CSV table of C-alpha atoms in Angstrom, one decimal:
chain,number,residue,atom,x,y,z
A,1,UNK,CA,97.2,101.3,107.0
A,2,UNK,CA,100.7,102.8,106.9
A,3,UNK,CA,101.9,106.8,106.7
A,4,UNK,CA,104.7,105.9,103.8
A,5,UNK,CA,108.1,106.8,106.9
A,6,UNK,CA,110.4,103.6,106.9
A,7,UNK,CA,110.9,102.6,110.3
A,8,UNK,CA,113.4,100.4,109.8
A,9,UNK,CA,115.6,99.0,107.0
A,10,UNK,CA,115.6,95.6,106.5
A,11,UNK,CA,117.3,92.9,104.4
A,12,UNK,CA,116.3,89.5,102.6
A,13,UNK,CA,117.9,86.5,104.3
A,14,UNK,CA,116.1,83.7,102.0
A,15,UNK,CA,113.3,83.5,99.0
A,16,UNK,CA,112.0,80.0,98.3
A,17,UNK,CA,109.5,79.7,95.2
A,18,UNK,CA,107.0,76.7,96.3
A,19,UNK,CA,103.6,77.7,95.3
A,20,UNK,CA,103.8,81.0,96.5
A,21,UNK,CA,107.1,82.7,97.2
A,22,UNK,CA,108.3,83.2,100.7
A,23,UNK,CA,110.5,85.6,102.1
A,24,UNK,CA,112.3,85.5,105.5
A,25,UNK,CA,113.6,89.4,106.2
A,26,UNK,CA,116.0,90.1,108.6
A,27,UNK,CA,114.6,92.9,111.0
A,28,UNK,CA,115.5,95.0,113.9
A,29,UNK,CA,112.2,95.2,114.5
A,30,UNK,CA,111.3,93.8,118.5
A,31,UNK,CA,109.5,90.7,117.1
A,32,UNK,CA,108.5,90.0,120.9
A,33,UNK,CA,106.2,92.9,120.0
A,34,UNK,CA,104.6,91.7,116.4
A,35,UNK,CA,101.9,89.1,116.4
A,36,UNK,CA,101.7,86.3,114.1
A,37,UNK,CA,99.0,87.6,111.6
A,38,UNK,CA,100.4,91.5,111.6
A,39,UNK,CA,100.9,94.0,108.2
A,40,UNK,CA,104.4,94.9,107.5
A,41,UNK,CA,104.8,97.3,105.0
A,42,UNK,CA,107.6,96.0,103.0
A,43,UNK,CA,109.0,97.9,100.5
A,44,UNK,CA,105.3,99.8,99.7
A,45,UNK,CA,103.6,96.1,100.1
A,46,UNK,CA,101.6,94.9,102.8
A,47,UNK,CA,102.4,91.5,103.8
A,48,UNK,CA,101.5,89.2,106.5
A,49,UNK,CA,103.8,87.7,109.4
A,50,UNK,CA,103.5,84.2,108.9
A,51,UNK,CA,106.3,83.2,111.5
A,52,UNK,CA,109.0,85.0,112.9
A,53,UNK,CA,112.1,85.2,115.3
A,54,UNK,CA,114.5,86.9,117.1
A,55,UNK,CA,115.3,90.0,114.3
A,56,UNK,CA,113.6,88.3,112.0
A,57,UNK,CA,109.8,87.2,110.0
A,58,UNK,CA,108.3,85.5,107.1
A,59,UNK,CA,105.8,86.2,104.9
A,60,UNK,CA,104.1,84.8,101.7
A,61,UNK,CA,104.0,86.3,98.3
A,62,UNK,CA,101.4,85.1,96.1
A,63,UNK,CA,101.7,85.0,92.0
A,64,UNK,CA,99.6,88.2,91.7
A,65,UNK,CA,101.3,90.0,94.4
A,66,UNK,CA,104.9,89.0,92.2
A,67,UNK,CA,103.2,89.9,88.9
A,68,UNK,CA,102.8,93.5,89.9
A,69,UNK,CA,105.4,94.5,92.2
A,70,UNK,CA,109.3,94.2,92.5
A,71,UNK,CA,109.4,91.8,95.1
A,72,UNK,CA,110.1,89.0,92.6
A,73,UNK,CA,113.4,91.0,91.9
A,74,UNK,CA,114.1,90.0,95.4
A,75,UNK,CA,117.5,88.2,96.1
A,76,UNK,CA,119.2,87.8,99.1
A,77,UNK,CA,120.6,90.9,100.2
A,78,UNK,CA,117.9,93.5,98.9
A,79,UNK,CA,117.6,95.8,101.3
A,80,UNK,CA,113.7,96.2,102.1
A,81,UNK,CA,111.9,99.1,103.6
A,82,UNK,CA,109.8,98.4,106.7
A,83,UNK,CA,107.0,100.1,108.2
A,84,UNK,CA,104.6,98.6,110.7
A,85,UNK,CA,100.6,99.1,110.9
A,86,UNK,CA,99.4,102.5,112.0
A,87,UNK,CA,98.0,102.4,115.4
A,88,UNK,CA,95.0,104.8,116.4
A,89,UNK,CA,97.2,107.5,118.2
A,90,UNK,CA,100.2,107.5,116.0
A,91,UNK,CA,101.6,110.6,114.5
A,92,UNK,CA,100.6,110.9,110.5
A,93,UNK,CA,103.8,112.1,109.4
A,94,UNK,CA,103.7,110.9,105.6
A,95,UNK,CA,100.3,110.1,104.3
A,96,UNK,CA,97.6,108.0,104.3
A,97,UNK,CA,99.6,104.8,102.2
A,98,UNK,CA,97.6,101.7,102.1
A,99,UNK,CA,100.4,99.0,100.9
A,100,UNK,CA,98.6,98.3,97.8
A,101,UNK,CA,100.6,98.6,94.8
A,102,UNK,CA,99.2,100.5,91.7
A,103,UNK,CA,102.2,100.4,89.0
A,104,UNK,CA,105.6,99.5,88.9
A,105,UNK,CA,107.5,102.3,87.8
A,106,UNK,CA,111.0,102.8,86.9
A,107,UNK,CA,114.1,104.9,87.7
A,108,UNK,CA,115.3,106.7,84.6
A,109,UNK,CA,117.3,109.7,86.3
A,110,UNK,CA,119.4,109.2,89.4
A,111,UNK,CA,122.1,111.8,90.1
A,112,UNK,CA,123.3,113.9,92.9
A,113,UNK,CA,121.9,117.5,92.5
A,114,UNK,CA,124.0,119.1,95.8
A,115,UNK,CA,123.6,116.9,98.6
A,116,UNK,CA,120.3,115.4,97.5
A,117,UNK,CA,119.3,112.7,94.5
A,118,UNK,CA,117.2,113.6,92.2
A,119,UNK,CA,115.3,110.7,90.9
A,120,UNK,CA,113.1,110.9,88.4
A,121,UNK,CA,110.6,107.7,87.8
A,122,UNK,CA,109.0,106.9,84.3
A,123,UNK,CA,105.2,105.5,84.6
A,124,UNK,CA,102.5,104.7,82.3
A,125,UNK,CA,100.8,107.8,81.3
A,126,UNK,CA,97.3,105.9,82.2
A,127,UNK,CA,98.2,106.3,85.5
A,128,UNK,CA,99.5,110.3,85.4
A,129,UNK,CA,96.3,111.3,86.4
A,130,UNK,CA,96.8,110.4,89.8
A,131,UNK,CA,100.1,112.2,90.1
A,132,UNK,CA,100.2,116.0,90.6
A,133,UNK,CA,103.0,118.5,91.4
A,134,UNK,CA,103.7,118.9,95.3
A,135,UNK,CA,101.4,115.8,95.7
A,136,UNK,CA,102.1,112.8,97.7
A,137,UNK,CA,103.4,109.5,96.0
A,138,UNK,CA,104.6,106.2,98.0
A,139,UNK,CA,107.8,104.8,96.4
A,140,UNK,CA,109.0,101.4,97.5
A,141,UNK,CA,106.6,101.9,100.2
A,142,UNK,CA,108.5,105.7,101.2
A,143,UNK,CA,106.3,108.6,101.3
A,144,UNK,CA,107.8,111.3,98.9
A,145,UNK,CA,107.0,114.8,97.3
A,146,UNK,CA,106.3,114.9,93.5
A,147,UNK,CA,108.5,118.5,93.0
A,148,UNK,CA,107.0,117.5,89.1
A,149,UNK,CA,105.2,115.7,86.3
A,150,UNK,CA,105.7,115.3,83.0
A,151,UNK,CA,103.7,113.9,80.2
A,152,UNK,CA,105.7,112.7,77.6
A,153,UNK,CA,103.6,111.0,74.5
A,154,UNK,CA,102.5,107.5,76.3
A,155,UNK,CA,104.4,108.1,79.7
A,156,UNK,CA,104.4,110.5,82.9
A,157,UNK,CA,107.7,111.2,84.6
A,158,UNK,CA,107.6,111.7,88.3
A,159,UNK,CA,110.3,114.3,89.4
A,160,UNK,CA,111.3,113.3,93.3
A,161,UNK,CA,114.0,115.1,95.4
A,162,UNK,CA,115.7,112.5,97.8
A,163,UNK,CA,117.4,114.4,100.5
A,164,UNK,CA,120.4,113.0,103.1
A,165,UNK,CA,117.9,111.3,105.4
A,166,UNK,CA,115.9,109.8,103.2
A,167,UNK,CA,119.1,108.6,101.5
A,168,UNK,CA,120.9,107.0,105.2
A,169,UNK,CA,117.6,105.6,106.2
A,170,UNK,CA,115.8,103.8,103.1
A,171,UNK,CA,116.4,101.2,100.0
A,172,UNK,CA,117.2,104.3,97.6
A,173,UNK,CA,121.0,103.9,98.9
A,174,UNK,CA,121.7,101.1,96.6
A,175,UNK,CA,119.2,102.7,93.7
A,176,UNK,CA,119.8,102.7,90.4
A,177,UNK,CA,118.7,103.9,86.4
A,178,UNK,CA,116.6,101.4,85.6
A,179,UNK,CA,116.0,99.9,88.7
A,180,UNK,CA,111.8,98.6,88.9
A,181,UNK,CA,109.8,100.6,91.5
A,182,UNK,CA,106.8,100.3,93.8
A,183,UNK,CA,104.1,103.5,93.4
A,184,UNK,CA,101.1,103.7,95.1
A,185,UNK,CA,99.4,107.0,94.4
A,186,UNK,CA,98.0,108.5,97.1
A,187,UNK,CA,94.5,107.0,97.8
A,188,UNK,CA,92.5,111.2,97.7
A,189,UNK,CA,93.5,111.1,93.9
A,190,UNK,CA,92.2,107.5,93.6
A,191,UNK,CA,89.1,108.7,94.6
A,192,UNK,CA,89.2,112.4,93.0
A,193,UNK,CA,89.8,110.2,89.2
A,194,UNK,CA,87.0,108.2,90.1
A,195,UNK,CA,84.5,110.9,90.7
A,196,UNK,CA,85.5,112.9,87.9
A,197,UNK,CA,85.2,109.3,85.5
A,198,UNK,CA,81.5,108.6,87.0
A,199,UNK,CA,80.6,112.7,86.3
């Protein structure tokens, strides 16, 4: 269980496609403090610590895993967010984020509105029922505000407001138009379209 607030920022040193693909990912992360076996949430996907070093772990990536997310756009250099397991005790300062990946979405505004981005994010309209205005959406594993949705014919735009922290402390610095996207919807409207499907 994560809360969707990047802890660190991390980085790809290596991808090697043999079976599964695995990632080594450059941390400042005490790894004296992360056991072999732990979730990392890396950017919105939960992944297990396979091995690990001094500033840096490795975890494996199965087919499925690569068929739905945006880690197989991973080269070295991408800049990953990071967030480690929620411990009993820990502040809840984004929401309740499981690192399990609903859609990929995609960037298709980015541009500075004052100091802050605004970045809106095109998904499959199947999905906009999970999405509402002032609701909580994990994006490449970041807990954001949706400021506003839009259905447009077979798609729902997502309208985000990425402010100067966000900006300095997440992947979004090297973001892009058409970049590909984590979203996990938050799990309350999961469960809320379920309900309402089973009447």
């Amino acid at each position: 269980m994560f809360t969707g607030i990047v802890t660190d920022l991390g980085k790809i040193r290596s991808t090697e496609k043999n079976g599964d693909m695995r990632a080594i990912i450059e941390t400042s992360y005490d790894m004296t403090t992360v056991d072999i076996g732990a979730s990392i949430a890396c950017s919105g996907v939960c992944l297990t610590v396979i091995e690990k070093g001094d500033g840096w772990f490795a975890a494996d990536i199965s087919d499925e895993t690569l068929r739905v997310t945006n880690l197989g756009d991973w080269d070295v250099g991408t800049l990953v967010n990071l967030e480690r397991s929620l411990s009993v005790g820990d502040e809840l300062g984004g929401h309740i984020v499981t690192g399990h990946v609903d859609c990929l979405g995609k960037i298709v505004r980015f541009e500075n509105v004052g100091d802050s981005i605004a970045m809106d994010i095109e998904i499959n309209g199947d999905h906009g029922r999970f999405v509402a205005t002032k609701g909580s959406a994990a994006i490449d594993g970041t807990s954001l505000t949706v400021n506003n949705v839009t259905d447009i014919d077979d798609k729902t735009v997502m309208s985000i407001n990425l402010i100067p922290h966000t900006q300095s402390v997440t992947s979004f610095k090297t973001s892009s138009v058409g970049d590909a996207v984590n979203v996990e919807f938050d799990i309350l409207a999961r469960y809320v379209a379920r309900l309402n499907e089973k009447g």
